[in-house]
CSV table of C-alpha atoms in Angstrom, one decimal:
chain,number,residue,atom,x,y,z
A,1,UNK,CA,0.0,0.0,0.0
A,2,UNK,CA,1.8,3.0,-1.1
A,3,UNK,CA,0.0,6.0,0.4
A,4,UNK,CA,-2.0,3.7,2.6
A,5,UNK,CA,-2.5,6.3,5.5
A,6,UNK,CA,-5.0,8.9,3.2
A,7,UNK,CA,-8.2,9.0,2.9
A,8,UNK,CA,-8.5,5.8,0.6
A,9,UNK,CA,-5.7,4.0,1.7
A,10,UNK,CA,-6.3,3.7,4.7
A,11,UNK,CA,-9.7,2.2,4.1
A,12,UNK,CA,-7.7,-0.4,1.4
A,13,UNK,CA,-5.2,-1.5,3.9
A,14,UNK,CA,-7.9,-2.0,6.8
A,15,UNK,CA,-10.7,-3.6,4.3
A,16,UNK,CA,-7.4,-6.0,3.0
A,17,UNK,CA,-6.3,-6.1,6.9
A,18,UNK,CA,-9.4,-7.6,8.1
A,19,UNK,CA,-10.7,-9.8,4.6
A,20,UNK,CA,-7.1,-11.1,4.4
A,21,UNK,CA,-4.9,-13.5,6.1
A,22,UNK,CA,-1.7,-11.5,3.5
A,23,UNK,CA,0.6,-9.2,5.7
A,24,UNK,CA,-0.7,-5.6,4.6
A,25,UNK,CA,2.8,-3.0,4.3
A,26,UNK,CA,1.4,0.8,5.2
A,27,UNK,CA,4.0,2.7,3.2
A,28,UNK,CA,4.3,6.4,2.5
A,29,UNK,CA,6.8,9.0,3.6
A,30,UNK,CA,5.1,10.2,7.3
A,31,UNK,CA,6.2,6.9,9.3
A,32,UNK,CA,4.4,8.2,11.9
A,33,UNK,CA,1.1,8.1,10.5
A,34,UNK,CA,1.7,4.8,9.1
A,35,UNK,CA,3.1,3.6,12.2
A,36,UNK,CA,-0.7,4.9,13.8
A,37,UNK,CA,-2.6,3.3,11.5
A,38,UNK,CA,-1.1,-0.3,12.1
A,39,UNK,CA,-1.5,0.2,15.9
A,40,UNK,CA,-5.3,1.3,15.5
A,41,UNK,CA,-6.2,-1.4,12.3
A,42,UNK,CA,-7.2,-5.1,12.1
A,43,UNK,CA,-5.1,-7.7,11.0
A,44,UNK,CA,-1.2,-7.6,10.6
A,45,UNK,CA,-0.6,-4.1,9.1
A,46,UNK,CA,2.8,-3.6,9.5
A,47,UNK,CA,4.2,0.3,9.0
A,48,UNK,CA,7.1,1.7,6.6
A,49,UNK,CA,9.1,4.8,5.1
A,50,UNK,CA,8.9,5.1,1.5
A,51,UNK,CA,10.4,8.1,-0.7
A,52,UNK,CA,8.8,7.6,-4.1
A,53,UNK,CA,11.8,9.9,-4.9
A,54,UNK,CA,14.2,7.1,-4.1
A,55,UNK,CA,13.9,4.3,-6.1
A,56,UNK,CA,16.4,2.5,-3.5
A,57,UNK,CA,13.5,2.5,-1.1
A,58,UNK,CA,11.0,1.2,-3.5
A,59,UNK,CA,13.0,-2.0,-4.5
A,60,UNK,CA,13.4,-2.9,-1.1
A,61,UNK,CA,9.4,-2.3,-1.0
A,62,UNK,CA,8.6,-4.5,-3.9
A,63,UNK,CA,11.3,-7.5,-2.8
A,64,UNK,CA,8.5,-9.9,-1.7
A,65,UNK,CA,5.2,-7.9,-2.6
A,66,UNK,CA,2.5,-9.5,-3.6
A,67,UNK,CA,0.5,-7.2,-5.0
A,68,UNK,CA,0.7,-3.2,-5.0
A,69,UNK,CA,-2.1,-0.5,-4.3
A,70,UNK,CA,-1.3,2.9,-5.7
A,71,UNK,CA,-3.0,5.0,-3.5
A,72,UNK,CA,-1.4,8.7,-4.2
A,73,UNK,CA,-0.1,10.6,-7.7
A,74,UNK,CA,3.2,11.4,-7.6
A,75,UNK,CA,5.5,9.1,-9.8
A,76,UNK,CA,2.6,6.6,-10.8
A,77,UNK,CA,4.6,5.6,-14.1
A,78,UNK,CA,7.8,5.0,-12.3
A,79,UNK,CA,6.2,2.7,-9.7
A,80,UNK,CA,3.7,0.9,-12.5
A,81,UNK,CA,7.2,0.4,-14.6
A,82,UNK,CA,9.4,-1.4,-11.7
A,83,UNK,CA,6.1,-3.0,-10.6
A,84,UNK,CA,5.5,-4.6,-14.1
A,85,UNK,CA,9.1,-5.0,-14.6
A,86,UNK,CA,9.2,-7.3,-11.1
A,87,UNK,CA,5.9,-9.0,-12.3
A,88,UNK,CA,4.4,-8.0,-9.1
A,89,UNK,CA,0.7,-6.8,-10.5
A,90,UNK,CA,-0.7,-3.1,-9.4
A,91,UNK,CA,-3.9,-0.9,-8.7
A,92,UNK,CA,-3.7,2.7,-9.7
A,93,UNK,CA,-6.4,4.5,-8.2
A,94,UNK,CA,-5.1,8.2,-10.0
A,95,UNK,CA,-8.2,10.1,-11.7
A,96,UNK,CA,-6.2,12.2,-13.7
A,97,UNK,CA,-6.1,11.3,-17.8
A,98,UNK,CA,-2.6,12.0,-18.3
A,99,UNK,CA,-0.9,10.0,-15.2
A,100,UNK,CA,-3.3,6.9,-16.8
A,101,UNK,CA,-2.1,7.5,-20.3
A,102,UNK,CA,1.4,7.3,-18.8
A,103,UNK,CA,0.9,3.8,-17.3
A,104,UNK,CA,-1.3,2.7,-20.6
A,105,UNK,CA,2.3,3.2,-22.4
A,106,UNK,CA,3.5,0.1,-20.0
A,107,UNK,CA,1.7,-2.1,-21.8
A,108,UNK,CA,4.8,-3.6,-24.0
A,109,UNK,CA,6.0,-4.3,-20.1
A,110,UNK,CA,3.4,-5.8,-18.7
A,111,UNK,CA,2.9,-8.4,-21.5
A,112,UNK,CA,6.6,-9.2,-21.8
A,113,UNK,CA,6.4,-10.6,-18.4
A,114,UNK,CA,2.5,-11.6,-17.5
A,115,UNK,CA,1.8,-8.8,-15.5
A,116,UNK,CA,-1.7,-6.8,-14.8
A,117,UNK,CA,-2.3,-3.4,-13.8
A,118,UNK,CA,-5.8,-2.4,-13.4
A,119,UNK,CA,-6.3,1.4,-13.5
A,120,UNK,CA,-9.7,3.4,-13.0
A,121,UNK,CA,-10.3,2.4,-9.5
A,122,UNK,CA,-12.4,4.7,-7.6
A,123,UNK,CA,-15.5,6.5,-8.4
A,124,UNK,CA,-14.9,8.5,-11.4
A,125,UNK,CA,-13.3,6.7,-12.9
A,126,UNK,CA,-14.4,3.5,-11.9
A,127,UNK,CA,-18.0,3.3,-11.1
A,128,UNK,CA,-18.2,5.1,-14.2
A,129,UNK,CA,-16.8,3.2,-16.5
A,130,UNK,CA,-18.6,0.0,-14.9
A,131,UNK,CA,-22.1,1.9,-15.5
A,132,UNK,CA,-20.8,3.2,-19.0
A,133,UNK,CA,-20.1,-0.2,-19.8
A,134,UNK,CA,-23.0,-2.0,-18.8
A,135,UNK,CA,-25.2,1.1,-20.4
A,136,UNK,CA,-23.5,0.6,-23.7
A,137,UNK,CA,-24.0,-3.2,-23.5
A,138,UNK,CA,-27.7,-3.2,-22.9
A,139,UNK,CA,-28.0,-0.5,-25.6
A,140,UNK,CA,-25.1,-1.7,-28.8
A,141,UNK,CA,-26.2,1.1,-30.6
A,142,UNK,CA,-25.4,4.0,-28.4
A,143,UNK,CA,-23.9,7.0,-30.0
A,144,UNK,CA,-23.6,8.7,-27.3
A,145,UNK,CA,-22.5,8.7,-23.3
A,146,UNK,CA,-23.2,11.2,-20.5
A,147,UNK,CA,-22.0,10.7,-17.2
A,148,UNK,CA,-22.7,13.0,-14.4
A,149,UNK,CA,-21.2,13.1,-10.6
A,150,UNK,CA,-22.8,14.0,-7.7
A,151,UNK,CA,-20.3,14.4,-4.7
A,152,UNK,CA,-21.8,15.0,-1.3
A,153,UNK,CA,-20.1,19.0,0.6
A,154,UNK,CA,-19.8,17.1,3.6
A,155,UNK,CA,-18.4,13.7,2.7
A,156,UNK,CA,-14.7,11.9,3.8
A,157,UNK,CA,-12.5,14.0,0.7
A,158,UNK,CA,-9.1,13.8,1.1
A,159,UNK,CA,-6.4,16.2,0.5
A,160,UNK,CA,-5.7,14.8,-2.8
A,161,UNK,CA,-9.0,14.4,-3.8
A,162,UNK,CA,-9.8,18.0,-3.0
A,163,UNK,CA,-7.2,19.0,-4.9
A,164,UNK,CA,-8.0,17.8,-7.8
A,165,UNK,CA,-11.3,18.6,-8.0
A,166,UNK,CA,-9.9,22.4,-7.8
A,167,UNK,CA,-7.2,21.7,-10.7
A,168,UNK,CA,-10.3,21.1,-12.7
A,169,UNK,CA,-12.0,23.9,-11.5
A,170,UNK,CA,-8.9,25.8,-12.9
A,171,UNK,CA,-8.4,24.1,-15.5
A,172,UNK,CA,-9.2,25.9,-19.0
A,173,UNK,CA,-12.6,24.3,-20.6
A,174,UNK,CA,-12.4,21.7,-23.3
A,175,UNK,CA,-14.3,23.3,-26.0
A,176,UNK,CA,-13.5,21.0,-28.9
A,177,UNK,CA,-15.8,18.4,-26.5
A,178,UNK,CA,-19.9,18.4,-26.4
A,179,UNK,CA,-20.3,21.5,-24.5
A,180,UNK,CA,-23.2,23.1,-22.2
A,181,UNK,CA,-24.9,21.9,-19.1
A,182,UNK,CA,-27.6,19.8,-18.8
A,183,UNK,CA,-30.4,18.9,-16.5
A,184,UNK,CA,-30.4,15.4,-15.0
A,185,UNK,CA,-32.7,13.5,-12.6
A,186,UNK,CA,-30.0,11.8,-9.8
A,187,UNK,CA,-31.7,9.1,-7.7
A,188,UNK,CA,-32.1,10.7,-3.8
A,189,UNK,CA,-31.8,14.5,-5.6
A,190,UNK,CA,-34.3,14.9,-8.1
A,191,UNK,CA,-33.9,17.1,-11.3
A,192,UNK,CA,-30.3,19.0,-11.0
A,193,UNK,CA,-28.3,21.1,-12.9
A,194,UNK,CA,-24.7,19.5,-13.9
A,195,UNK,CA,-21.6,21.5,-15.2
A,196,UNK,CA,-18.9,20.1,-17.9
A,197,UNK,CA,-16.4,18.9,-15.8
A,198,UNK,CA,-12.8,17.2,-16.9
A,199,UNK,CA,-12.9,13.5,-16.0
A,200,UNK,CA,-10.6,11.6,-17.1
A,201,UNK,CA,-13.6,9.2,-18.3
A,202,UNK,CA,-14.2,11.4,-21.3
A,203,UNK,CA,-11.1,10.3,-22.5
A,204,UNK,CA,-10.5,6.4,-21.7
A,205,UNK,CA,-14.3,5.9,-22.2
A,206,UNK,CA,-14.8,7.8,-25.9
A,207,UNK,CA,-11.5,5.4,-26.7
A,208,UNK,CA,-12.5,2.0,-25.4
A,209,UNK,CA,-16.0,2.1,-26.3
A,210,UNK,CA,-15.9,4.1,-28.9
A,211,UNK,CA,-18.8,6.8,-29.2
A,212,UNK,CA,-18.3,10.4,-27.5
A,213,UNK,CA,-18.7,10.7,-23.7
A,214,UNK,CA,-19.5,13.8,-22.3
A,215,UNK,CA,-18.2,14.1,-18.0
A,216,UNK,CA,-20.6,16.2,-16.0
A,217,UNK,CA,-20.2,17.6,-11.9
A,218,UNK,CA,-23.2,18.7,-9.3
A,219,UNK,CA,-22.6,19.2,-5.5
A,220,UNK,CA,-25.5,18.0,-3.5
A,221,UNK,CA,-26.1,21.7,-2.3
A,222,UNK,CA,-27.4,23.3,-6.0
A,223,UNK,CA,-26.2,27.0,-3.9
A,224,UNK,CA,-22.7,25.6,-4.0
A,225,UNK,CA,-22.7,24.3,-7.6
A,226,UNK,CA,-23.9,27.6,-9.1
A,227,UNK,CA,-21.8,30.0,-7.3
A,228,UNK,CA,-18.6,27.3,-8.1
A,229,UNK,CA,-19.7,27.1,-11.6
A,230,UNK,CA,-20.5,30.7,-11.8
A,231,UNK,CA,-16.5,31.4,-11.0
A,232,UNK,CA,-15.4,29.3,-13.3
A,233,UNK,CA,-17.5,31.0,-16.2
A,234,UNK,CA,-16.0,34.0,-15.5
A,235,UNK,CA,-12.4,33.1,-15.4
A,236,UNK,CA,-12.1,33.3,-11.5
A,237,UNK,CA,-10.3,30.1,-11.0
A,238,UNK,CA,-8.1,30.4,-13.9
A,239,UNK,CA,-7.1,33.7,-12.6
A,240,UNK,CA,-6.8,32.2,-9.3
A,241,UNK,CA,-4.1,29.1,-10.8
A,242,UNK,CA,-2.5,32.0,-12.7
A,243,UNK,CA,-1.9,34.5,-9.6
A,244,UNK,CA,-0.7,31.1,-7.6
A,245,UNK,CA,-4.2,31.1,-5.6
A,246,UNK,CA,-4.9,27.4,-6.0
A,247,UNK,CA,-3.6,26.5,-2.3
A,248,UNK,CA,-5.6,28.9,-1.0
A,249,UNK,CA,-8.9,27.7,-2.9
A,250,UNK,CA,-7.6,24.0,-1.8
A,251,UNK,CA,-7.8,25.3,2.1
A,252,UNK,CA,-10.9,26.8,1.7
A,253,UNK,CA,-13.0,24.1,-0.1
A,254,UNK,CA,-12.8,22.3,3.1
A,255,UNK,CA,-14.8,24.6,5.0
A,256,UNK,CA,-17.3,23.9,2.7
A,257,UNK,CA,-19.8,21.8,4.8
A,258,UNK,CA,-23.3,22.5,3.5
A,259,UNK,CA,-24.3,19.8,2.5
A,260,UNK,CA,-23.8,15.9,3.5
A,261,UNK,CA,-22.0,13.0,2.6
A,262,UNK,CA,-24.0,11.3,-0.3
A,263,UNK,CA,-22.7,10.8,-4.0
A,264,UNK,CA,-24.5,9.6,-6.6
A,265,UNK,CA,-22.5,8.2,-10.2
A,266,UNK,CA,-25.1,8.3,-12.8
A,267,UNK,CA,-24.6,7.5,-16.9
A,268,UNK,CA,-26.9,7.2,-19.8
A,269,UNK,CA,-26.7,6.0,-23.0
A,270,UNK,CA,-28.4,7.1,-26.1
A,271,UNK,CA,-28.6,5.7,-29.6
A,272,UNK,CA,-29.4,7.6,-33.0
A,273,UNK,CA,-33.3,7.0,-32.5
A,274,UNK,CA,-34.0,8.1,-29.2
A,275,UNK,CA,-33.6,5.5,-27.1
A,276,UNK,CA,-32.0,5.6,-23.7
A,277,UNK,CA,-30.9,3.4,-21.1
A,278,UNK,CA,-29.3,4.5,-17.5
A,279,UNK,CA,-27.9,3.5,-14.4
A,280,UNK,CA,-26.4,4.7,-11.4
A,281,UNK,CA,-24.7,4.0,-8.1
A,282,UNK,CA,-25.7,5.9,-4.7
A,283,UNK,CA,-23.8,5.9,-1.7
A,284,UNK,CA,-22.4,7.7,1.0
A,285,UNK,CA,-18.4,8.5,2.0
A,286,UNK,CA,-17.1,8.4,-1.4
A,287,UNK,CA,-13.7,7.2,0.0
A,288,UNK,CA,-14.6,4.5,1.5
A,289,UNK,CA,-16.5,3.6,-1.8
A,290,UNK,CA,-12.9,3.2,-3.5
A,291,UNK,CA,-11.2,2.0,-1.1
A,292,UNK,CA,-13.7,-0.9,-0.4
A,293,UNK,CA,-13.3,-1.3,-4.2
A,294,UNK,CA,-9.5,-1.1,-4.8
A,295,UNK,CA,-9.3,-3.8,-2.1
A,296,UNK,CA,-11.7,-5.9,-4.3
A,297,UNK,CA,-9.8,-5.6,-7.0
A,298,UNK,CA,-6.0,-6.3,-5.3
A,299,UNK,CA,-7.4,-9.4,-4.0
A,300,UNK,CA,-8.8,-10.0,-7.8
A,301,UNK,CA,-5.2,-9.2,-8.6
A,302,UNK,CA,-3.4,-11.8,-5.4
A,303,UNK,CA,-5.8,-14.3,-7.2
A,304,UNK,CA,-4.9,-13.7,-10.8
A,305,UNK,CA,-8.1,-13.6,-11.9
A,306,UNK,CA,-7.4,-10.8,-14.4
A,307,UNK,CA,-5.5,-11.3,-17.4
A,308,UNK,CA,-1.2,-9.6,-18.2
A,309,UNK,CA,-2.1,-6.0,-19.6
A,310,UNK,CA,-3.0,-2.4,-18.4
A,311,UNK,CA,-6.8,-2.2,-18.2
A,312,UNK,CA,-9.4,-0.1,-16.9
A,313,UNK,CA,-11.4,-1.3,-14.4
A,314,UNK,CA,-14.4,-1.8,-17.0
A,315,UNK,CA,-12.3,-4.3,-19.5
A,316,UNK,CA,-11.4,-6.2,-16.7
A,317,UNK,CA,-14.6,-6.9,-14.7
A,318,UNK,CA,-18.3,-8.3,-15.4
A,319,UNK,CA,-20.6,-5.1,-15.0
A,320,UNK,CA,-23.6,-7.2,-13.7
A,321,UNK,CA,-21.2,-8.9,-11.4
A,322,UNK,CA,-19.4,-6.4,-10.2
A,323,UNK,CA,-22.4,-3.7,-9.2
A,324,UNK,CA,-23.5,-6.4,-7.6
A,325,UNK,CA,-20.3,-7.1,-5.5
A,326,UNK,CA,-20.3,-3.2,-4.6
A,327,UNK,CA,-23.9,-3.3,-3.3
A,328,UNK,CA,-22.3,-5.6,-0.3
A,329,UNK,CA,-20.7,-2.9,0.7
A,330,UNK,CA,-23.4,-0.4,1.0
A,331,UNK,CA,-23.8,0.7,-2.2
A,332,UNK,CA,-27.7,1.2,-4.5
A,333,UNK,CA,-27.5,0.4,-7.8
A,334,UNK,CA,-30.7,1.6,-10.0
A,335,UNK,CA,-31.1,1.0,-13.8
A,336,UNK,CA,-33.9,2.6,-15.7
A,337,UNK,CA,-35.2,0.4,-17.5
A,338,UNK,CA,-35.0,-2.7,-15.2
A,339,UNK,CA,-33.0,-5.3,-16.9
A,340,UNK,CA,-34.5,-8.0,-18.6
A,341,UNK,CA,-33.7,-11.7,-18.7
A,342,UNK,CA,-31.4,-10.6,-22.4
A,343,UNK,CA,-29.5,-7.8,-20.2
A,344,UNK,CA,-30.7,-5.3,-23.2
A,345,UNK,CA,-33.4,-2.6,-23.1
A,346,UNK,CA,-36.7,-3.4,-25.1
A,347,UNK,CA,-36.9,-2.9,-29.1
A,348,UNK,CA,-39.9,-0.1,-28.9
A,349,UNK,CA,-38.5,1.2,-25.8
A,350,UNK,CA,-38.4,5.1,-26.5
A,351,UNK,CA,-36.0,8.0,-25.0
A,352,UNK,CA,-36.1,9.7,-22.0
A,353,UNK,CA,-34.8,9.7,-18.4
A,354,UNK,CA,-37.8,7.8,-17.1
């Protein structure tokens, strides 16, 4: 566990701790926070210094791993390469598109020696490209994607996580994409506004199942969402990233606390007549949703039930199987319309969010 003391990691190496009989290694630079999290944890979760900046410290990690969980972004390709290179398999559970394009270039690596890496682990991506995939396979003639993300004001973010979501805030829009809002009804929230947002699934998604998918974020407070994406319209946050203000923004967005701790991940697919099929996943403490995942998916990995190759989560994993998996672990899954014995959506069925 490399990072296993954030937000996420720490729920991977106690979900791993507890499910596994495997010695679980807490490593990261702050020894002390590792070494807290072993005391306080299930299971044998044993505590270490790494420095991602010293590949010294990283061989001596990988010596007798089993499996890795990549649980931060700093370095990602370096530690996929040596991983691969070792044949010791890896989760990657970055959400930024162009740390996963740098571990999709491993790919040469991880055939030459039978290795797996299985990227898109966490919420978006991850549950989105599950839902996009099992949308596009009960509709084959899609020609279109839309996912949305609904991440709860109050919920368990952690510094990373909050991060990024400001670097996207900053970042310049993607014009050359489907633009505009849209209005979308979100199981729990009703009818909501959602904003273009830069997820990395618009990118591994349009690729791997080839039609155009369009990335969307809400808030659950709608107050929060309009002034955020009201900023953004009017260049504040670029400003902001160009005058070195995005530390700043990063402290402050955790005083936002208006609202709670659900999320909802929600996709539909649409084909050239009309016809529409979605689904979504509802929860609450988005961390713990990946973490509880990523942990699935390592022991997938100790089990080499996935085959040599970098993957996304959704080329690797049945849909129906695995949203059923995640509903152990407090997850809702709804599809609109309900599946059928035939896992596709009726002939005459017509469009519409239902």
């Amino acid at each position: 566990m490399i990072g296993g003391y954030g937000a996420v990691g720490r729920v991977v190496a106690t979900t791993l701790a507890r499910d596994s009989a495997n010695e679980v290694v807490v490593a990261g630079r702050d020894l002390a926070r590792a070494e807290a999290l072993a005391r306080s944890g299930p299971g044998r979760l044993t505590p270490r210094r790494l420095d991602l900046d010293d590949l010294r410290d990283l061989d001596g990690l990988l010596a007798d791993a089993a499996v890795v969980v990549m649980c931060v972004e700093h370095r990602n390709e370096t530690v996929a390469r040596a991983c691969l290179d070792r044949g010791v398999p890896i989760v990657d559970i970055s959400a930024s598109a162009d740390v996963l394009a740098g571990i999709e270039r491993l790919e040469p690596t991880a055939k030459r020696t039978g290795t797996a890496a299985v990227l898109s682990v966490g919420l978006a991506p991850e549950l989105t490209n599950v839902l996009a995939r099992r949308c596009a396979g009960r509709l084959p003639s899609a020609t279109s994607v839309d996912v949305t993300v609904l991440l709860g004001t109050a919920g368990d973010h952690g510094p990373d996580s909050v991060r990024w979501t400001v670097a996207g805030l900053t970042a310049p829009f993607d014009r050359t994409r489907r633009p505009g809002r849209a209005r979308v009804d979100l199981p729990g929230f009703g009818l909501r506004t959602v904003h273009p947002f830069p997820f990395s699934d618009q990118y591994t998604l349009s690729h791997t199942l080839g039609v155009p998918v369009t990335t969307r974020l809400c808030l659950d407070s709608a107050a929060v969402t309009a002034t955020l994406f009201w900023l953004r319209g009017i260049g504040a946050f670029h400003l902001a990233d160009r005058l070195g203000g995005v530390r700043p923004l990063t402290g402050a967005s955790n005083l936002l606390r208006l609202g709670g701790d659900r999320f909802v991940v929600h996709v539909s697919a649409t084909d050239g007549g009309g016809r529409q099929v979605w689904a979504a996943a509802t929860g609450r403490q988005e961390c713990h949703a990946t973490g509880v995942v990523a942990a699935e998916v390592a022991l997938g990995l100790m089990g080499r039930r996935y085959p040599p190759g970098v993957r996304h989560i959704d080329q690797v994993v049945d849909a129906g199987e695995f949203l059923s998996t995640i509903q152990r672990h407090g997850l809702t899954v709804h599809e609109h319309p309900p599946p059928s014995p035939t896992g596709r959506i009726p002939a005459t069925l017509e469009g519409g969010e239902g």
